[in-house]
Coordinates of C-alpha atoms in Angstrom, one line a residue:
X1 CA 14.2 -7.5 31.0
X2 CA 10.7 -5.7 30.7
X3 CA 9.6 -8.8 29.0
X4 CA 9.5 -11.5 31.8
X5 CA 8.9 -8.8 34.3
X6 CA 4.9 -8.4 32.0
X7 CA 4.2 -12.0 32.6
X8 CA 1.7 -11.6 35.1
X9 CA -0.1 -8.6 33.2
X10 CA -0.4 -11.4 30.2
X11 CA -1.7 -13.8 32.0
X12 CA -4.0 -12.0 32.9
X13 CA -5.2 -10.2 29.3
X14 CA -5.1 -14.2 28.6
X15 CA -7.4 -14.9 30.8
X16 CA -9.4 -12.1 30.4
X17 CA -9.4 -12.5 26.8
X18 CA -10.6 -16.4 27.2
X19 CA -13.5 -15.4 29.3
X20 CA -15.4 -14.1 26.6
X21 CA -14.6 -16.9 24.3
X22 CA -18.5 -17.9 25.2
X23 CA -20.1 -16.6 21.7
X24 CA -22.2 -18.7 19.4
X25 CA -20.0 -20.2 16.9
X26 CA -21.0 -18.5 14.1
X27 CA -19.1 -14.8 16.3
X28 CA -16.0 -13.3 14.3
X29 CA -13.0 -15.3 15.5
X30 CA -10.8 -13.4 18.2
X31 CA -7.6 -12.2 18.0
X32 CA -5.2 -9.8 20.6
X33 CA -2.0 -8.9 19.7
X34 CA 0.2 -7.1 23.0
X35 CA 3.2 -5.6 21.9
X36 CA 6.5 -4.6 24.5
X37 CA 9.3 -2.9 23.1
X38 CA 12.3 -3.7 24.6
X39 CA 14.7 -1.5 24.4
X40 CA 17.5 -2.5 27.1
X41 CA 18.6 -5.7 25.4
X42 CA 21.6 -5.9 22.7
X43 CA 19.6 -4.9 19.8
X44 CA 16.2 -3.3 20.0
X45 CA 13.3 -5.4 20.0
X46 CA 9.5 -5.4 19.7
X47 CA 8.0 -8.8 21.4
X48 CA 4.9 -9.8 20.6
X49 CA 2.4 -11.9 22.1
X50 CA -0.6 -13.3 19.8
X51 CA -3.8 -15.1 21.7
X52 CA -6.4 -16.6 19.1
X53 CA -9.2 -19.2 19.5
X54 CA -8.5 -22.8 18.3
X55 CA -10.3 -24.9 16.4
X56 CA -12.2 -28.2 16.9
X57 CA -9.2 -30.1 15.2
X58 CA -6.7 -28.6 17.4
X59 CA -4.3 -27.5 15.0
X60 CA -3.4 -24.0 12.8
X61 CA -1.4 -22.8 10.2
X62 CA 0.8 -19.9 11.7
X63 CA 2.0 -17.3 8.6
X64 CA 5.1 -15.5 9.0
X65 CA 5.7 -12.6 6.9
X66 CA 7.1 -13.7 3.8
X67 CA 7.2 -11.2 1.1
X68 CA 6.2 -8.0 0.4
X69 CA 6.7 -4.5 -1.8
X70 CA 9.5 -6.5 -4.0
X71 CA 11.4 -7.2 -0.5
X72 CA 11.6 -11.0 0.3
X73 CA 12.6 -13.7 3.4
X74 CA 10.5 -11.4 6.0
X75 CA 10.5 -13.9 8.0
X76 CA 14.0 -13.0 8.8
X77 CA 12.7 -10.7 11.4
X78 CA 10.4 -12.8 13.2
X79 CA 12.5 -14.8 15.9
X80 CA 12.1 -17.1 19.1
X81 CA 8.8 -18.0 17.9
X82 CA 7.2 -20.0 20.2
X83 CA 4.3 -21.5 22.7
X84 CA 3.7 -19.7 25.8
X85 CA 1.6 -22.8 27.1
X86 CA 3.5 -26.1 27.3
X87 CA 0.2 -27.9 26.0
X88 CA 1.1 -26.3 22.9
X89 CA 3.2 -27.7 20.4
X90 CA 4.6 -25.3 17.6
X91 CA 6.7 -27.1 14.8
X92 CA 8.8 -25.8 11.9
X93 CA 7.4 -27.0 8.3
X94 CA 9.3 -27.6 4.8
X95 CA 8.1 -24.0 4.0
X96 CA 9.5 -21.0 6.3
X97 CA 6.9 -18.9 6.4
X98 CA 4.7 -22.0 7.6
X99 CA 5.0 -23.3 11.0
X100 CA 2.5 -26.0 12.4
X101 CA 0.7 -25.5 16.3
X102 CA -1.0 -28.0 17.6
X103 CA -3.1 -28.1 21.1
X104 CA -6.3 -29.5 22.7
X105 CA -9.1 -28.8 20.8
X106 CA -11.2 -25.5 20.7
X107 CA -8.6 -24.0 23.7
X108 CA -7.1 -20.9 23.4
X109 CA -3.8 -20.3 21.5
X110 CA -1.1 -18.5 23.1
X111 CA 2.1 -17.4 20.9
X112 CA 4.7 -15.3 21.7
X113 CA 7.7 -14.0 19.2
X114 CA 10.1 -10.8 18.8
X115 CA 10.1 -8.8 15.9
X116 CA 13.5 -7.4 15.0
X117 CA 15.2 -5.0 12.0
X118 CA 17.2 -8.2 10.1
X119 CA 19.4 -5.5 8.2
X120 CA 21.9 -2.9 10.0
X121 CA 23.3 0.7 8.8
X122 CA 21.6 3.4 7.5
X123 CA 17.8 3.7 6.5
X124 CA 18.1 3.7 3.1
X125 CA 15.3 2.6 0.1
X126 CA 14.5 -0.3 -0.2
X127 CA 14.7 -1.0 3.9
X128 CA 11.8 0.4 5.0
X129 CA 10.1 -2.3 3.6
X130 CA 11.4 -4.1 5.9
X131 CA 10.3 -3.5 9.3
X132 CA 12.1 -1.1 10.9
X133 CA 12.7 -1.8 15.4
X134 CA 15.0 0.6 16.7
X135 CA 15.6 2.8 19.7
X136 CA 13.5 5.8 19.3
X137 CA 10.9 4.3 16.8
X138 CA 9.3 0.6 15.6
X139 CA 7.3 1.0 11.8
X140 CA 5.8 -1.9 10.4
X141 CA 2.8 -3.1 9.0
X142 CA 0.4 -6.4 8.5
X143 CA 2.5 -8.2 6.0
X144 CA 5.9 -7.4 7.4
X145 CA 5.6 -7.7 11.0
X146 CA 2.7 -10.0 11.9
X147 CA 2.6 -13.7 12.4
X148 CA -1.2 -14.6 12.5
X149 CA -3.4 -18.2 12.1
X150 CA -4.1 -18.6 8.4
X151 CA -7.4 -16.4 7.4
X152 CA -9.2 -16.1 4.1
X153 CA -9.1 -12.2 3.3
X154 CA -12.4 -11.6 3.6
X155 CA -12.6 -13.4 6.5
X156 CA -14.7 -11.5 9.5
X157 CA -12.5 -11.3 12.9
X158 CA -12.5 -9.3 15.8
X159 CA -9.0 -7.7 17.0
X160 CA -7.7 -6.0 20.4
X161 CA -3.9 -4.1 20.1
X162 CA -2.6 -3.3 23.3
X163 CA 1.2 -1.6 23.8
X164 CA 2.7 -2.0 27.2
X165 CA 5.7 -0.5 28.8
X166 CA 6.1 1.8 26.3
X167 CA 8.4 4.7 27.0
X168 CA 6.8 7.9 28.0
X169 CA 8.0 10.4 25.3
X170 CA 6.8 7.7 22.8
X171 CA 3.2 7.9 21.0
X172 CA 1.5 5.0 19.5
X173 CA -0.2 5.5 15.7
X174 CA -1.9 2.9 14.0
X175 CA -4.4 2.5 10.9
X176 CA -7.2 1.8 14.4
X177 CA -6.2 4.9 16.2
X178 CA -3.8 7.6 17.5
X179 CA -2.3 8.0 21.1
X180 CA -3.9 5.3 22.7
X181 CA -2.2 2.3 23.9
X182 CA -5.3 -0.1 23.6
X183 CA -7.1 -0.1 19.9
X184 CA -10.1 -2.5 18.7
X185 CA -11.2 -3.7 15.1
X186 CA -14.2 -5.4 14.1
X187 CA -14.2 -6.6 10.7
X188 CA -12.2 -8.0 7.2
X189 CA -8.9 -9.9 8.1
X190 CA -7.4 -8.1 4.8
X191 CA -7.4 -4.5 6.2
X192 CA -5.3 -5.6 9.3
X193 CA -3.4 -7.5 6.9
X194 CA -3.4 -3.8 5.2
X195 CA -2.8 -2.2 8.4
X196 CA 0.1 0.8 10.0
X197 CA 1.6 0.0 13.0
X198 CA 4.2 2.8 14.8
X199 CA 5.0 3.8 18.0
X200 CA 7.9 6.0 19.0
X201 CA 9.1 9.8 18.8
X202 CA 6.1 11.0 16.7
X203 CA 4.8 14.5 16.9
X204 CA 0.8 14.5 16.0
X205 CA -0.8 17.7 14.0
X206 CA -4.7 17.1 13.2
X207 CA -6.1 18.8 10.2
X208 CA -9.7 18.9 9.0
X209 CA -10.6 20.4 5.7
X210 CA -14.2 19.4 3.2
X211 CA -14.8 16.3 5.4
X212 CA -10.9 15.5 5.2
X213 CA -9.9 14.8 9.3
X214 CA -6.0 13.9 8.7
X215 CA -3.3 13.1 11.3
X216 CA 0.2 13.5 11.2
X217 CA 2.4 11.5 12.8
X218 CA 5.6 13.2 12.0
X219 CA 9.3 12.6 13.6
X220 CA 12.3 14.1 12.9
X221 CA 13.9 17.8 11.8
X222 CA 12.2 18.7 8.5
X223 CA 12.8 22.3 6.6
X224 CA 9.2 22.9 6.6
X225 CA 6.6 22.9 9.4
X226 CA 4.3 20.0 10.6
X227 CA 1.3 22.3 9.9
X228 CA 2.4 22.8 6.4
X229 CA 2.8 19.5 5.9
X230 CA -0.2 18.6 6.7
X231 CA -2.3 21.3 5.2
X232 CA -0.5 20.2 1.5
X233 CA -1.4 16.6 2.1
X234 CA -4.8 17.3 2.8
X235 CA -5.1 19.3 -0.1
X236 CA -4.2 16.5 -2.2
X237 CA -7.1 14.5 -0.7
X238 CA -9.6 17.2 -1.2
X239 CA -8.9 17.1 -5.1
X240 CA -9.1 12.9 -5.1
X241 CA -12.1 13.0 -3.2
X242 CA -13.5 15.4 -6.1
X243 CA -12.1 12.7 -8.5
X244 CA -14.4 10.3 -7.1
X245 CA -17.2 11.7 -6.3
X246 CA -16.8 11.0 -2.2
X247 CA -19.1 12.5 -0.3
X248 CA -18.8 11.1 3.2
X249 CA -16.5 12.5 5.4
X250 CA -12.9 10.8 6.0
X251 CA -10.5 10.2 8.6
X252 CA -6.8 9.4 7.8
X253 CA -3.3 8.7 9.3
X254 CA -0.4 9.8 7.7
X255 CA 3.1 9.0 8.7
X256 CA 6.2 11.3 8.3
X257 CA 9.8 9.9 8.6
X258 CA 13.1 10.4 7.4
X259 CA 15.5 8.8 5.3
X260 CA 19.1 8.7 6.8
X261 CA 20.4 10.9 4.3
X262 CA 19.9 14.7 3.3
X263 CA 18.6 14.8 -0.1
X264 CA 17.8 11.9 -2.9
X265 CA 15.0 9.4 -2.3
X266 CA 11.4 9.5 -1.3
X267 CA 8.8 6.9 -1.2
X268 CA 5.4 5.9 0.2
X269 CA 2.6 3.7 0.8
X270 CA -0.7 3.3 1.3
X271 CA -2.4 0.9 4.1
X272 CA -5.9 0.6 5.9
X273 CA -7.1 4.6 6.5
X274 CA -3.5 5.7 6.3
X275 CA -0.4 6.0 4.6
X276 CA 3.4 6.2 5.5
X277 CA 5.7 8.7 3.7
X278 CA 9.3 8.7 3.9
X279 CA 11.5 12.1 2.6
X280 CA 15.0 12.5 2.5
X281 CA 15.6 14.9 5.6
X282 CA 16.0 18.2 3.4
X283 CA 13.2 17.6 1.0
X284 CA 10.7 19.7 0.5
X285 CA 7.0 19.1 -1.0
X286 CA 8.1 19.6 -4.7
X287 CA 6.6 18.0 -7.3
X288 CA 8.4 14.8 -6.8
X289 CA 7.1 14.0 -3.0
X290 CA 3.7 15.2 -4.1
X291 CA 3.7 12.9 -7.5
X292 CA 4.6 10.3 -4.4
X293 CA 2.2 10.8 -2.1
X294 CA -1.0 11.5 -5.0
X295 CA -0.4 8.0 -6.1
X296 CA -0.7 6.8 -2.3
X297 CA -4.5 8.6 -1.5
X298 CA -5.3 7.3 -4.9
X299 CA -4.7 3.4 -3.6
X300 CA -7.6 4.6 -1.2
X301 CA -9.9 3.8 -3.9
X302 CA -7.7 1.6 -5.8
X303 CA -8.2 -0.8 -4.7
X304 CA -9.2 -0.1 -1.1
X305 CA -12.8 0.9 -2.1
X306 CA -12.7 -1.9 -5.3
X307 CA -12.7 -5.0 -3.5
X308 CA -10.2 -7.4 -1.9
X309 CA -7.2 -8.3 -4.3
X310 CA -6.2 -11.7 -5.5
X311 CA -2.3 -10.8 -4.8
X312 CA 0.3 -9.6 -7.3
X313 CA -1.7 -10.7 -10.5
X314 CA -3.6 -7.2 -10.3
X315 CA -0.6 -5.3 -9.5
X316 CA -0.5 -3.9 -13.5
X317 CA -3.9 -2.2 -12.4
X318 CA -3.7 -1.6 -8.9
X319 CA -0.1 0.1 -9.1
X320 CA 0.1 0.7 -12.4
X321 CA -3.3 2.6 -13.0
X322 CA -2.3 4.3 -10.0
X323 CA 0.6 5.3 -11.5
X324 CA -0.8 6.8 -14.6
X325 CA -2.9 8.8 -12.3
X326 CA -1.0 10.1 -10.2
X327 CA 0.4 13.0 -11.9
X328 CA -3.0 13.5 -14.0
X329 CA -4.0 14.3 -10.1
X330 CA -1.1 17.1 -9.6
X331 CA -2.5 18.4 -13.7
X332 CA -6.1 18.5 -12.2
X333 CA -5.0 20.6 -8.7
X334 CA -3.0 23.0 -10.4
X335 CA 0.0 21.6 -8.8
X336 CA 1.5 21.0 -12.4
X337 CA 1.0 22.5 -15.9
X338 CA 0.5 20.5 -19.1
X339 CA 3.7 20.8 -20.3
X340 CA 5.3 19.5 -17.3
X341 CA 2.5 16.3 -16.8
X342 CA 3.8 15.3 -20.5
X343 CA 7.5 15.5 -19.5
X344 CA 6.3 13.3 -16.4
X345 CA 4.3 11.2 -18.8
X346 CA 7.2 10.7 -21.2
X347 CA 9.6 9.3 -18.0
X348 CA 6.7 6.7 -17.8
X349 CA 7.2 5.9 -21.3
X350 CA 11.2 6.4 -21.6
X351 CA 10.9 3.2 -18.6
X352 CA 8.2 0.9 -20.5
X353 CA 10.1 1.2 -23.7
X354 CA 13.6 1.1 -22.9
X355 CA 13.2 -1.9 -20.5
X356 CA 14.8 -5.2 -21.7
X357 CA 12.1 -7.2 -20.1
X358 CA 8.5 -5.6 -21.2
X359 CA 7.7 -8.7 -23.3
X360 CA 7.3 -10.7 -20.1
X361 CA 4.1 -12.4 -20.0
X362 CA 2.4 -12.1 -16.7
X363 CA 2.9 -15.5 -15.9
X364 CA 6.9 -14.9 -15.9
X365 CA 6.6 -12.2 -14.2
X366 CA 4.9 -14.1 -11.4
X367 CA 7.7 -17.0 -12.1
X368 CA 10.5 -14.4 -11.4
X369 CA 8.9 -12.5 -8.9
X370 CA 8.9 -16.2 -6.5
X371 CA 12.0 -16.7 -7.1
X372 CA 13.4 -13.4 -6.6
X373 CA 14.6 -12.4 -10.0
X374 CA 11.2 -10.3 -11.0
X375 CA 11.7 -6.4 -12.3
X376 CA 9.8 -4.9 -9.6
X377 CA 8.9 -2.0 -11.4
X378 CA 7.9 -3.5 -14.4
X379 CA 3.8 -3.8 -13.5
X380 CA 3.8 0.3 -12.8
X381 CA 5.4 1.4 -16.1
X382 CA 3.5 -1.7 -18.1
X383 CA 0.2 -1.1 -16.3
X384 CA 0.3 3.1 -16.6
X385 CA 0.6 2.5 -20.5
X386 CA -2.1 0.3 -20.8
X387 CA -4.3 2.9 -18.9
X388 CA -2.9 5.4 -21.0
X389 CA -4.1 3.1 -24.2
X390 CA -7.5 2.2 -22.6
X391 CA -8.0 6.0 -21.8
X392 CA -7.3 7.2 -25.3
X393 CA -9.2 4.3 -26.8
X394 CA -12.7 5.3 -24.8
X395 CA -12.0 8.6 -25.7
X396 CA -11.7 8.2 -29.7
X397 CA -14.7 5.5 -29.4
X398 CA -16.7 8.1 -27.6
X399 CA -15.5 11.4 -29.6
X400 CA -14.3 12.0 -26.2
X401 CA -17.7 12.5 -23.8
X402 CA -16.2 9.4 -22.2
X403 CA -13.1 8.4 -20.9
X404 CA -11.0 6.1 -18.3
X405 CA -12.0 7.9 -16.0
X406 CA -15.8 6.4 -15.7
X407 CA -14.5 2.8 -15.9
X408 CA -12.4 3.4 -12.7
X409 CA -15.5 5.1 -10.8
X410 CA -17.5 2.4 -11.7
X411 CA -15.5 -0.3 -10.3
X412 CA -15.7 2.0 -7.0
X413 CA -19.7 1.6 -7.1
X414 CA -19.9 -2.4 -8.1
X415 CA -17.7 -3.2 -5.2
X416 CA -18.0 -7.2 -5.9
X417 CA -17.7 -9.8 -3.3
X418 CA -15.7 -12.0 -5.3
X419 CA -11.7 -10.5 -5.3
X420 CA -10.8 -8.5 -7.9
X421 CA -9.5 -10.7 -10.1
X422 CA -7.6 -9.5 -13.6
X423 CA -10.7 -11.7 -15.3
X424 CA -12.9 -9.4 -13.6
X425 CA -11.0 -6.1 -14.0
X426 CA -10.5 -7.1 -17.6
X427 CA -14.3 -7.3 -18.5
X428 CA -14.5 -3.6 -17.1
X429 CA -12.2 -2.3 -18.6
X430 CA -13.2 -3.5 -22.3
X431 CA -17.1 -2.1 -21.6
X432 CA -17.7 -0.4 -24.9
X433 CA -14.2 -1.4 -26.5
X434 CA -14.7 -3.0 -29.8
X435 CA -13.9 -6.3 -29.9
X436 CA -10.2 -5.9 -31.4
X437 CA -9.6 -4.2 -29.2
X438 CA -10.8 -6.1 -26.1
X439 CA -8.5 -9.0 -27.2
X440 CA -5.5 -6.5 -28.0
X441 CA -6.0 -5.3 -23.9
X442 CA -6.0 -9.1 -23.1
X443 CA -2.5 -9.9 -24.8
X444 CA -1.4 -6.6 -23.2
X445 CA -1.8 -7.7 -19.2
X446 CA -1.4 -11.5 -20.1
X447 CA 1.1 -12.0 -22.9
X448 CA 3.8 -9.1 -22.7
X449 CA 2.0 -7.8 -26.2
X450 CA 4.6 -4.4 -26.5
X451 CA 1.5 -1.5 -26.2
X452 CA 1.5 0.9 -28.7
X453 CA 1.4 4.5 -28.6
X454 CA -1.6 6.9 -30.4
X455 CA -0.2 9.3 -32.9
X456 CA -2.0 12.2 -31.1
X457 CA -3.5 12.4 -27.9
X458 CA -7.3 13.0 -28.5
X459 CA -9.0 16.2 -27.6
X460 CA -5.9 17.8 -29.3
X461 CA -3.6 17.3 -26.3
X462 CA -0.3 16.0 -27.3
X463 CA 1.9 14.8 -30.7
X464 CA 4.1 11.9 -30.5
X465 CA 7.5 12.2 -31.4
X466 CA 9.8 9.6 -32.4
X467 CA 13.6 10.9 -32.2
X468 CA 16.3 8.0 -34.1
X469 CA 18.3 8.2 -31.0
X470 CA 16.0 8.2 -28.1
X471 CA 12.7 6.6 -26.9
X472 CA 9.4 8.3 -28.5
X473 CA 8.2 10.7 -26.5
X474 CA 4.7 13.2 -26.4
X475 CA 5.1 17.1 -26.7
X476 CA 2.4 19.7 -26.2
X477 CA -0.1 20.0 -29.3
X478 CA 0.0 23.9 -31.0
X479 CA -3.9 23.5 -30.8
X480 CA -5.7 24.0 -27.2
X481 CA -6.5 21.0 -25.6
X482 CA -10.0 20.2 -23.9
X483 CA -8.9 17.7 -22.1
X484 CA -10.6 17.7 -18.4
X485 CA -7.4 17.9 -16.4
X486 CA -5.4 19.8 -18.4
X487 CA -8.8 22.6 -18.7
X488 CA -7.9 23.1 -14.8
X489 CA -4.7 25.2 -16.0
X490 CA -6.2 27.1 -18.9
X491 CA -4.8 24.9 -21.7

């Protein structure tokens, strides 16, 4: 088993590792992960071994994943958790993604577990949530497939990622680099809790267009080319970085994999500098897929580039304005016309107002979401109609010189270092809102207040509807609209 047979290359990382443990205490604590697939046993398996410094009390809090992107008991996937050093005791607790490790005091902390696909059959949505071990790939990310010591977000650390015996037609991809086996991080514990991992079959093409440097890490049969791929995808950046006003030059990973079916399902997500994409295998980059993948660049800046976030409580602005903007982004590339965005925009609508739970207050939503009986999609179509409302509200305060769109760059620029809290986004937001209608956008995120829809869409770009059999919807205005988007296709 390649596992046992690595024990000596361990040790001596371990060691190696320990011998620079000699910085002042106030140094970034130290972390190295080594990851070993195994591919020979009964299932396919990723073991991990995790070295960190202890502390002066001589016990940690180890986090196992737990939950994430509406999937829950991650922890499933984590087994044979244990100590590598017999000095060092590591107990179950009351909660399961909690376990207890105790050892001498301010010695170094050796853990070792495997990391495991806990569901079987075909890669279907919602799986790749989960993370996904198998023969010819491993995908998973920060809050899926690492256990770690308990670390504020914001907390400063310093990471090594090494991959060993790892097969020779496989490459490794990661949010900290691309076909290396040995990758390094210096700074915020949240983006590695943000962070890609995936190693396997992958095909790289690199692209570089206006200060856009983009990877692909594709694998699989597709009905378009690799290059084409990637040139579309960076031409969705190039239009977001116009959007806000980014200047210095980027560098990204995106992942490319396929669904075990033909045609059907997409989705994506976005991490620390890259993203993962999965198609159906006979998809094409239709509007759909690039609806998809405009909503995961725009997580770049929201809320990568906003601050840390204080968990789900943000999600009806972190997803949900993403949402909302995601398509305005196709609208303002050309990749859509008006007509079509309002269909889009009415889908968003049709959700929110034919969904039986969209008085939830955001405290049972919370409630529901803990104990596993939250509507997962409830914060995207809730939170794109309030940025829908705010948006039309600045624009009729403002005879429309101003809009949304200000608000959101300007929480780019006053990065805080306090997490972005919905307090804190909510006092944004309401900057120049009168005072009704501040307190109206307080019982919309916090009290489930239904949010109601404009007549007419300023800058004479859209008339509501409201059919007796169907949910209201918007249709194209006979005037010409001067809205800034929708200018980009002659309306």
């Amino acid at each position: 088993m390649q596992y046992f047979s690595s024990v000596r290359f361990v040790l001596a990382l371990a060691c190696c590792f320990a011998a620079t443990m000699v910085a002042a205490a106030e140094s970034p604590p130290k972390l190295a992960y080594i990851f070993t697939p195994d591919l020979k046993g009964p299932i396919p398996t990723l073991h991990v071994d995790l070295i960190f410094e202890g502390n002066s009390a001589g016990s940690s809090t180890l986090i196992l994943p737990t939950t994430w992107a509406g999937e829950v008991d991650l922890f499933k996937s984590v087994t044979n958790l244990r100590s590598a050093d017999r000095n060092i005791a590591v107990t179950a607790t009351n909660n399961p993604g909690n376990f207890l490790v105790r050892y001498p005091p301010n010695q170094k902390v050796w853990i070792t577990y495997d990391l495991v696909s806990d569901w079987t059959g075909q890669l279907r949505h919602p799986k790749e949530f989960r993370p996904l071990v198998q023969s010819s790939h491993v995908i998973f990310n920060g809050q899926n497939g690492l256990v770690h010591p308990e670390l504020a977000p914001n907390a400063r650390v310093r990471a090594n990622f090494s991959w060993k015996n790892v097969p020779s037609s496989w490459s490794v991809a990661s949010s900290f680099g691309t076909q290396t086996n040995h990758q390094k991080f210096n700074g915020e514990w949240h983006e590695i809790h943000d962070a890609l991992f995936a190693v396997g079959d992958f095909r790289f093409t690199r692209v570089q267009s206006s200060g856009e440097r983009l990877i692909l890490a594709a694998r699989g049969s597709w009905v378009f080319p690799d290059k084409q791929a990637a040139e579309e995808i960076v031409s969705l950046f190039r239009v977001e970085r116009e959007f806000w006003r980014e200047h210095k030059p980027n560098s990204f990973l995106v992942v490319l994999t396929p669904y075990d079916q033909d045609v059907g399902s997409s989705d994506g997500t976005a991490f620390t500098n890259g993203f993962l994409l999965y198609l159906s295998r006979k998809q094409t980059f239709l509007t759909d897929e690039k609806s998809q993948l405009a909503h995961e660049v725009f997580h770049t800046w929201n809320p990568y580039r906003m601050g840390i976030t204080s968990g789900d409580e943000t999600q009806w602005f972190t997803e949900g304005f993403t949402r909302y903007y995601q398509d305005r982004i196709l609208l303002r590339a050309g990749l859509t016309d008006y007509p079509q965005y309002l269909e889009r925009l009415n889908q968003i609508i049709a959700v929110y107002w034919s969904s039986p739970d969209r008085n939830w207050t955001q405290a049972e939503w919370v409630t529901r979401k803990e104990t596993h009986h939250a509507e997962y999609d409830l914060p995207y179509s809730r939170g794109a109609m309030i940025a829908m409302w705010v948006d039309q509200r600045i624009r009729e305060g403002s005879e429309s010189h101003s809009s949304l769109d200000e608000r959101m760059l300007s929480l780019v620029r006053s990065k805080p270092d306090i997490p972005l809290t919905t307090d804190y986004l909510l006092s944004v937001l309401s900057k120049g809102l009168s005072p009704e209608d501040a307190v109206a956008l307080r019982s919309f995120v916090l009290d489930g207040v239904t949010i109601p829809l404009p007549e007419r869409f300023a800058d004479n770009c859209g008339n509501l509807k409201r059919p007796p059999d169907s949910n209201p919807r918007y249709v194209p205005s006979a005037e010409r609209c001067h809205d800034q988007f929708a200018s980009r296709t002659g309306k």
